[in-house]
Amino acid sequence: MKFFVDSADIEEIGELADTGLIDGVTTNPSLIAKSGRNFLDVIKEICSVVEGPVSAEVTALDSVTMLKEAEVLRGLAPNVAIKVPLTMDGLKACKVLTDDGAKVNVTLCFNANQALLAAKAGASYISPFIGRLDDMGQDGMELIEEIREIYDNYDFDTEILAASIRNINHVKSCALIGADVATVPGSVIKQLAKHPLTDKGLEGFMADWAKTGQSIL
Ligand code: E4P
């Protein structure tokens, strides 16, 4: 499973990119607003520190203007992936863009039929939002399972980019189901490496090593 960072915080992205564990980045208008910075500058900077796809979302609601915005965004860097909303206009723009060789991430997916349409529109990625479904008392992970089954039934190339991930259990379940990508907040990526027995074990090893009086270097 590939890991994308769900963030528009260049410092956080740079720090995680240095680990070599990050395969791409997703942003959205809310994350850009939170950064307090210019959208185009932020995307350009992220693209310079991450080799993989960096999702930049159009903000128009009609397909004609979406395509104009996509042209600007695609001009920023070769690894920009255009994010479009899961609406009829978004799907229409998706088809034009993928036919033209762009990578397209169709976002705000909340049911399997929407994911089916995105695959038919040639989307590179479909973004089902797990956490927001959980928030409504539904099981977001069930949606990942359904999309996996449908895409496998028809050998669609569209990758399942599990989004709105809120905790480490979401990440594990996505991996068990076989999501292609998980886009994860930086704080949750860091938590994945944590276990109290790891900390305790390391403490013990370090204490015993100190007793030997030795040094490797
Ligand atoms: C995905 O691309 C979105 O940016 C993101 O995962 C949304 O997550 P949220 O529901 O926590 O805002």
mmCIF file of C-alpha atoms and ligand atoms in Angstrom:
data_model
loop_
_atom_site.group_PDB
_atom_site.id
_atom_site.type_symbol
_atom_site.label_atom_id
_atom_site.label_comp_id
_atom_site.label_asym_id
_atom_site.label_seq_id
_atom_site.Cartn_x
_atom_site.Cartn_y
_atom_site.Cartn_z
ATOM 1 C CA MET A 1 0.000 0.000 0.000
ATOM 2 C CA LYS A 2 1.308 3.431 -0.930
ATOM 3 C CA PHE A 3 1.340 6.248 1.633
ATOM 4 C CA PHE A 4 0.376 9.784 0.725
ATOM 5 C CA VAL A 5 0.523 12.617 3.278
ATOM 6 C CA ASP A 6 -2.777 14.460 3.590
ATOM 7 C CA SER A 7 -1.385 17.923 4.270
ATOM 8 C CA ALA A 8 -0.496 21.331 2.880
ATOM 9 C CA ASP A 9 2.101 21.974 5.578
ATOM 10 C CA ILE A 10 5.400 22.090 3.698
ATOM 11 C CA GLU A 11 7.518 21.607 6.830
ATOM 12 C CA GLU A 12 5.603 18.495 7.863
ATOM 13 C CA ILE A 13 5.682 17.105 4.311
ATOM 14 C CA GLY A 14 9.441 17.745 3.981
ATOM 15 C CA GLU A 15 10.135 15.984 7.286
ATOM 16 C CA LEU A 16 8.105 12.928 6.271
ATOM 17 C CA ALA A 17 9.513 12.893 2.724
ATOM 18 C CA ASP A 18 13.011 12.632 4.246
ATOM 19 C CA THR A 19 12.077 9.250 5.729
ATOM 20 C CA GLY A 20 11.647 7.826 2.225
ATOM 21 C CA LEU A 21 8.269 6.382 3.273
ATOM 22 C CA ILE A 22 6.066 8.833 1.383
ATOM 23 C CA ASP A 23 4.754 8.138 -2.118
ATOM 24 C CA GLY A 24 2.735 11.310 -2.706
ATOM 25 C CA VAL A 25 0.654 14.101 -1.179
ATOM 26 C CA THR A 26 -2.997 15.128 -1.188
ATOM 27 C CA THR A 27 -4.254 18.618 -0.472
ATOM 28 C CA ASN A 28 -7.717 20.135 -0.506
ATOM 29 C CA PRO A 29 -9.058 23.709 -0.268
ATOM 30 C CA SER A 30 -9.541 23.401 3.516
ATOM 31 C CA LEU A 31 -5.927 22.310 4.035
ATOM 32 C CA ILE A 32 -4.737 25.191 1.829
ATOM 33 C CA ALA A 33 -6.855 27.643 3.856
ATOM 34 C CA LYS A 34 -5.336 26.209 7.056
ATOM 35 C CA SER A 35 -1.811 26.805 5.687
ATOM 36 C CA GLY A 36 -2.659 30.497 5.232
ATOM 37 C CA ARG A 37 -0.491 30.524 2.096
ATOM 38 C CA ASN A 38 -0.914 31.029 -1.651
ATOM 39 C CA PHE A 39 -2.314 27.861 -3.230
ATOM 40 C CA LEU A 40 -0.084 27.824 -6.312
ATOM 41 C CA ASP A 41 3.093 28.544 -4.302
ATOM 42 C CA VAL A 42 2.299 25.741 -1.856
ATOM 43 C CA ILE A 43 1.678 23.172 -4.607
ATOM 44 C CA LYS A 44 4.876 24.155 -6.411
ATOM 45 C CA GLU A 45 6.906 23.793 -3.209
ATOM 46 C CA ILE A 46 5.379 20.428 -2.315
ATOM 47 C CA CYS A 47 6.092 19.145 -5.833
ATOM 48 C CA SER A 48 9.747 20.078 -5.408
ATOM 49 C CA VAL A 49 10.184 17.952 -2.266
ATOM 50 C CA VAL A 50 8.021 14.949 -3.203
ATOM 51 C CA GLU A 51 8.570 12.923 -6.369
ATOM 52 C CA GLY A 52 5.182 11.204 -6.403
ATOM 53 C CA PRO A 53 1.806 12.657 -7.346
ATOM 54 C CA VAL A 54 0.645 15.783 -5.521
ATOM 55 C CA SER A 55 -3.122 16.295 -5.677
ATOM 56 C CA ALA A 56 -4.219 19.887 -6.282
ATOM 57 C CA GLU A 57 -7.966 20.471 -6.314
ATOM 58 C CA VAL A 58 -9.899 22.592 -8.794
ATOM 59 C CA THR A 59 -12.360 24.999 -7.224
ATOM 60 C CA ALA A 60 -14.780 25.626 -10.110
ATOM 61 C CA LEU A 61 -18.066 23.743 -10.178
ATOM 62 C CA ASP A 62 -18.533 23.582 -13.975
ATOM 63 C CA SER A 63 -16.407 21.381 -16.202
ATOM 64 C CA VAL A 64 -15.313 24.126 -18.597
ATOM 65 C CA THR A 65 -13.809 26.252 -15.827
ATOM 66 C CA MET A 66 -12.441 23.143 -14.085
ATOM 67 C CA LEU A 67 -10.471 22.375 -17.249
ATOM 68 C CA LYS A 68 -9.086 25.914 -17.386
ATOM 69 C CA GLU A 69 -8.005 25.676 -13.749
ATOM 70 C CA ALA A 70 -6.496 22.249 -14.379
ATOM 71 C CA GLU A 71 -4.341 23.717 -17.132
ATOM 72 C CA VAL A 72 -2.853 26.216 -14.659
ATOM 73 C CA LEU A 73 -2.296 23.521 -12.035
ATOM 74 C CA ARG A 74 -0.711 21.097 -14.517
ATOM 75 C CA GLY A 75 1.718 23.860 -15.510
ATOM 76 C CA LEU A 76 3.122 24.024 -11.965
ATOM 77 C CA ALA A 77 5.025 20.722 -12.032
ATOM 78 C CA PRO A 78 4.947 17.397 -13.898
ATOM 79 C CA ASN A 79 3.850 15.500 -10.773
ATOM 80 C CA VAL A 80 0.650 17.473 -10.159
ATOM 81 C CA ALA A 81 -2.473 15.273 -10.065
ATOM 82 C CA ILE A 82 -5.693 17.156 -10.690
ATOM 83 C CA LYS A 83 -8.329 16.641 -8.031
ATOM 84 C CA VAL A 84 -11.937 17.013 -9.173
ATOM 85 C CA PRO A 85 -15.125 16.568 -7.144
ATOM 86 C CA LEU A 86 -17.413 13.598 -7.706
ATOM 87 C CA THR A 87 -20.113 15.471 -9.617
ATOM 88 C CA MET A 88 -21.233 15.037 -13.228
ATOM 89 C CA ASP A 89 -19.115 18.069 -14.148
ATOM 90 C CA GLY A 90 -16.149 16.656 -12.247
ATOM 91 C CA LEU A 91 -16.497 13.326 -14.048
ATOM 92 C CA LYS A 92 -16.737 15.055 -17.401
ATOM 93 C CA ALA A 93 -13.553 17.019 -16.675
ATOM 94 C CA CYS A 94 -11.910 13.815 -15.431
ATOM 95 C CA LYS A 95 -12.504 12.052 -18.759
ATOM 96 C CA VAL A 96 -11.091 14.964 -20.790
ATOM 97 C CA LEU A 97 -8.051 15.256 -18.529
ATOM 98 C CA THR A 98 -7.198 11.556 -18.423
ATOM 99 C CA ASP A 99 -7.617 11.319 -22.209
ATOM 100 C CA ASP A 100 -5.038 14.105 -22.335
ATOM 101 C CA GLY A 101 -2.587 12.151 -20.164
ATOM 102 C CA ALA A 102 -3.182 13.900 -16.826
ATOM 103 C CA LYS A 103 -3.390 12.060 -13.516
ATOM 104 C CA VAL A 104 -6.811 12.687 -11.966
ATOM 105 C CA ASN A 105 -7.957 12.108 -8.398
ATOM 106 C CA VAL A 106 -11.764 12.069 -8.063
ATOM 107 C CA THR A 107 -12.571 13.191 -4.553
ATOM 108 C CA LEU A 108 -15.523 13.278 -2.134
ATOM 109 C CA CYS A 109 -16.665 9.724 -2.896
ATOM 110 C CA PHE A 110 -19.233 8.368 -0.440
ATOM 111 C CA ASN A 111 -20.725 5.348 -2.183
ATOM 112 C CA ALA A 112 -19.774 2.494 -4.507
ATOM 113 C CA ASN A 113 -21.803 3.736 -7.475
ATOM 114 C CA GLN A 114 -19.881 6.990 -7.421
ATOM 115 C CA ALA A 115 -16.638 5.003 -7.454
ATOM 116 C CA LEU A 116 -17.898 2.970 -10.406
ATOM 117 C CA LEU A 117 -18.565 6.150 -12.375
ATOM 118 C CA ALA A 118 -15.127 7.545 -11.545
ATOM 119 C CA ALA A 119 -13.474 4.385 -12.870
ATOM 120 C CA LYS A 120 -15.538 4.610 -16.048
ATOM 121 C CA ALA A 121 -14.372 8.232 -16.420
ATOM 122 C CA GLY A 122 -10.791 6.910 -16.379
ATOM 123 C CA ALA A 123 -9.828 8.322 -12.974
ATOM 124 C CA SER A 124 -6.298 7.531 -11.828
ATOM 125 C CA TYR A 125 -7.497 7.621 -8.202
ATOM 126 C CA ILE A 126 -10.823 7.459 -6.408
ATOM 127 C CA SER A 127 -10.909 9.022 -2.942
ATOM 128 C CA PRO A 128 -13.542 7.426 -0.651
ATOM 129 C CA PHE A 129 -13.802 9.386 2.615
ATOM 130 C CA ILE A 130 -13.785 6.887 5.487
ATOM 131 C CA GLY A 131 -13.794 9.181 8.534
ATOM 132 C CA ARG A 132 -16.659 11.350 7.310
ATOM 133 C CA LEU A 133 -18.845 8.242 6.816
ATOM 134 C CA ASP A 134 -17.888 6.988 10.287
ATOM 135 C CA ASP A 135 -18.852 10.425 11.652
ATOM 136 C CA MET A 136 -22.388 9.837 10.298
ATOM 137 C CA GLY A 137 -22.660 6.454 12.008
ATOM 138 C CA GLN A 138 -21.913 4.499 8.813
ATOM 139 C CA ASP A 139 -18.979 2.118 8.355
ATOM 140 C CA GLY A 140 -16.477 3.856 6.073
ATOM 141 C CA MET A 141 -14.419 0.692 5.760
ATOM 142 C CA GLU A 142 -17.337 -1.168 4.187
ATOM 143 C CA LEU A 143 -17.139 1.282 1.298
ATOM 144 C CA ILE A 144 -13.463 0.446 0.740
ATOM 145 C CA GLU A 145 -14.403 -3.269 0.654
ATOM 146 C CA GLU A 146 -17.196 -2.675 -1.859
ATOM 147 C CA ILE A 147 -15.056 -0.581 -4.178
ATOM 148 C CA ARG A 148 -12.244 -3.157 -4.016
ATOM 149 C CA GLU A 149 -14.689 -5.882 -5.075
ATOM 150 C CA ILE A 150 -16.197 -3.845 -7.922
ATOM 151 C CA TYR A 151 -12.842 -2.698 -9.291
ATOM 152 C CA ASP A 152 -11.489 -6.263 -9.149
ATOM 153 C CA ASN A 153 -14.620 -7.600 -10.903
ATOM 154 C CA TYR A 154 -13.878 -5.459 -13.934
ATOM 155 C CA ASP A 155 -10.098 -5.045 -13.711
ATOM 156 C CA PHE A 156 -10.390 -1.270 -13.480
ATOM 157 C CA ASP A 157 -7.001 0.457 -13.291
ATOM 158 C CA THR A 158 -8.324 3.225 -11.017
ATOM 159 C CA GLU A 159 -6.474 3.102 -7.699
ATOM 160 C CA ILE A 160 -8.399 3.209 -4.431
ATOM 161 C CA LEU A 161 -6.979 6.147 -2.478
ATOM 162 C CA ALA A 162 -8.489 5.762 0.975
ATOM 163 C CA ALA A 163 -9.055 9.247 2.406
ATOM 164 C CA SER A 164 -10.388 10.948 5.517
ATOM 165 C CA ILE A 165 -8.290 8.599 7.616
ATOM 166 C CA ARG A 166 -8.385 9.532 11.272
ATOM 167 C CA ASN A 167 -6.491 6.815 13.151
ATOM 168 C CA ILE A 168 -4.039 3.926 12.885
ATOM 169 C CA ASN A 169 -6.818 1.312 12.805
ATOM 170 C CA HIS A 170 -8.143 2.901 9.622
ATOM 171 C CA VAL A 171 -4.689 2.427 8.084
ATOM 172 C CA LYS A 172 -4.480 -1.235 9.112
ATOM 173 C CA SER A 173 -7.965 -2.030 7.830
ATOM 174 C CA CYS A 174 -7.215 -0.352 4.490
ATOM 175 C CA ALA A 175 -4.086 -2.462 4.124
ATOM 176 C CA LEU A 176 -5.980 -5.666 4.995
ATOM 177 C CA ILE A 177 -8.703 -4.892 2.450
ATOM 178 C CA GLY A 178 -6.184 -3.980 -0.222
ATOM 179 C CA ALA A 179 -6.621 -0.244 -0.784
ATOM 180 C CA ASP A 180 -3.926 0.839 -3.225
ATOM 181 C CA VAL A 181 -3.106 4.055 -1.380
ATOM 182 C CA ALA A 182 -3.922 5.596 1.977
ATOM 183 C CA THR A 183 -3.681 9.353 2.372
ATOM 184 C CA VAL A 184 -2.902 9.938 5.993
ATOM 185 C CA PRO A 185 -2.380 13.007 8.210
ATOM 186 C CA GLY A 186 1.253 13.372 9.314
ATOM 187 C CA SER A 187 0.374 12.857 12.985
ATOM 188 C CA VAL A 188 -1.212 9.458 12.211
ATOM 189 C CA ILE A 189 1.768 8.378 10.045
ATOM 190 C CA LYS A 190 4.066 9.027 13.009
ATOM 191 C CA GLN A 191 1.797 7.052 15.356
ATOM 192 C CA LEU A 192 2.091 4.001 13.090
ATOM 193 C CA ALA A 193 5.677 3.462 14.272
ATOM 194 C CA LYS A 194 4.750 3.641 17.952
ATOM 195 C CA HIS A 195 4.289 0.820 20.449
ATOM 196 C CA PRO A 196 4.868 1.053 24.221
ATOM 197 C CA LEU A 197 6.716 -2.289 24.219
ATOM 198 C CA THR A 198 9.078 -0.939 21.548
ATOM 199 C CA ASP A 199 9.894 2.040 23.799
ATOM 200 C CA LYS A 200 10.238 -0.157 26.881
ATOM 201 C CA GLY A 201 12.371 -2.722 25.060
ATOM 202 C CA LEU A 202 14.685 -0.073 23.676
ATOM 203 C CA GLU A 203 15.088 1.482 27.111
ATOM 204 C CA GLY A 204 16.157 -1.918 28.488
ATOM 205 C CA PHE A 205 18.597 -2.586 25.646
ATOM 206 C CA MET A 206 20.174 0.853 26.033
ATOM 207 C CA ALA A 207 20.578 0.420 29.791
ATOM 208 C CA ASP A 208 22.264 -2.972 29.353
ATOM 209 C CA TRP A 209 24.453 -1.693 26.525
ATOM 210 C CA ALA A 210 25.693 1.163 28.734
ATOM 211 C CA LYS A 211 26.769 -1.443 31.315
ATOM 212 C CA THR A 212 29.111 -3.070 28.760
ATOM 213 C CA GLY A 213 31.076 0.163 28.420
ATOM 214 C CA GLN A 214 31.428 -0.543 24.703
ATOM 215 C CA SER A 215 30.840 1.650 21.634
ATOM 216 C CA ILE A 216 30.359 0.608 18.004
ATOM 217 C CA LEU A 217 32.041 3.701 16.559
HETATM 218 C C1 E4P B 1 -8.492 13.642 0.897
HETATM 219 O O1 E4P B 1 -7.903 13.854 -0.151
HETATM 220 C C2 E4P B 1 -8.915 14.692 1.815
HETATM 221 O O2 E4P B 1 -7.989 15.731 1.763
HETATM 222 C C3 E4P B 1 -8.950 14.270 3.264
HETATM 223 O O3 E4P B 1 -8.557 12.943 3.454
HETATM 224 C C4 E4P B 1 -10.193 14.680 3.984
HETATM 225 O O4 E4P B 1 -10.096 14.283 5.326
HETATM 226 P P1 E4P B 1 -11.034 14.857 6.483
HETATM 227 O O5 E4P B 1 -12.363 14.211 6.350
HETATM 228 O O6 E4P B 1 -10.342 14.477 7.743
HETATM 229 O O7 E4P B 1 -11.105 16.355 6.263
#
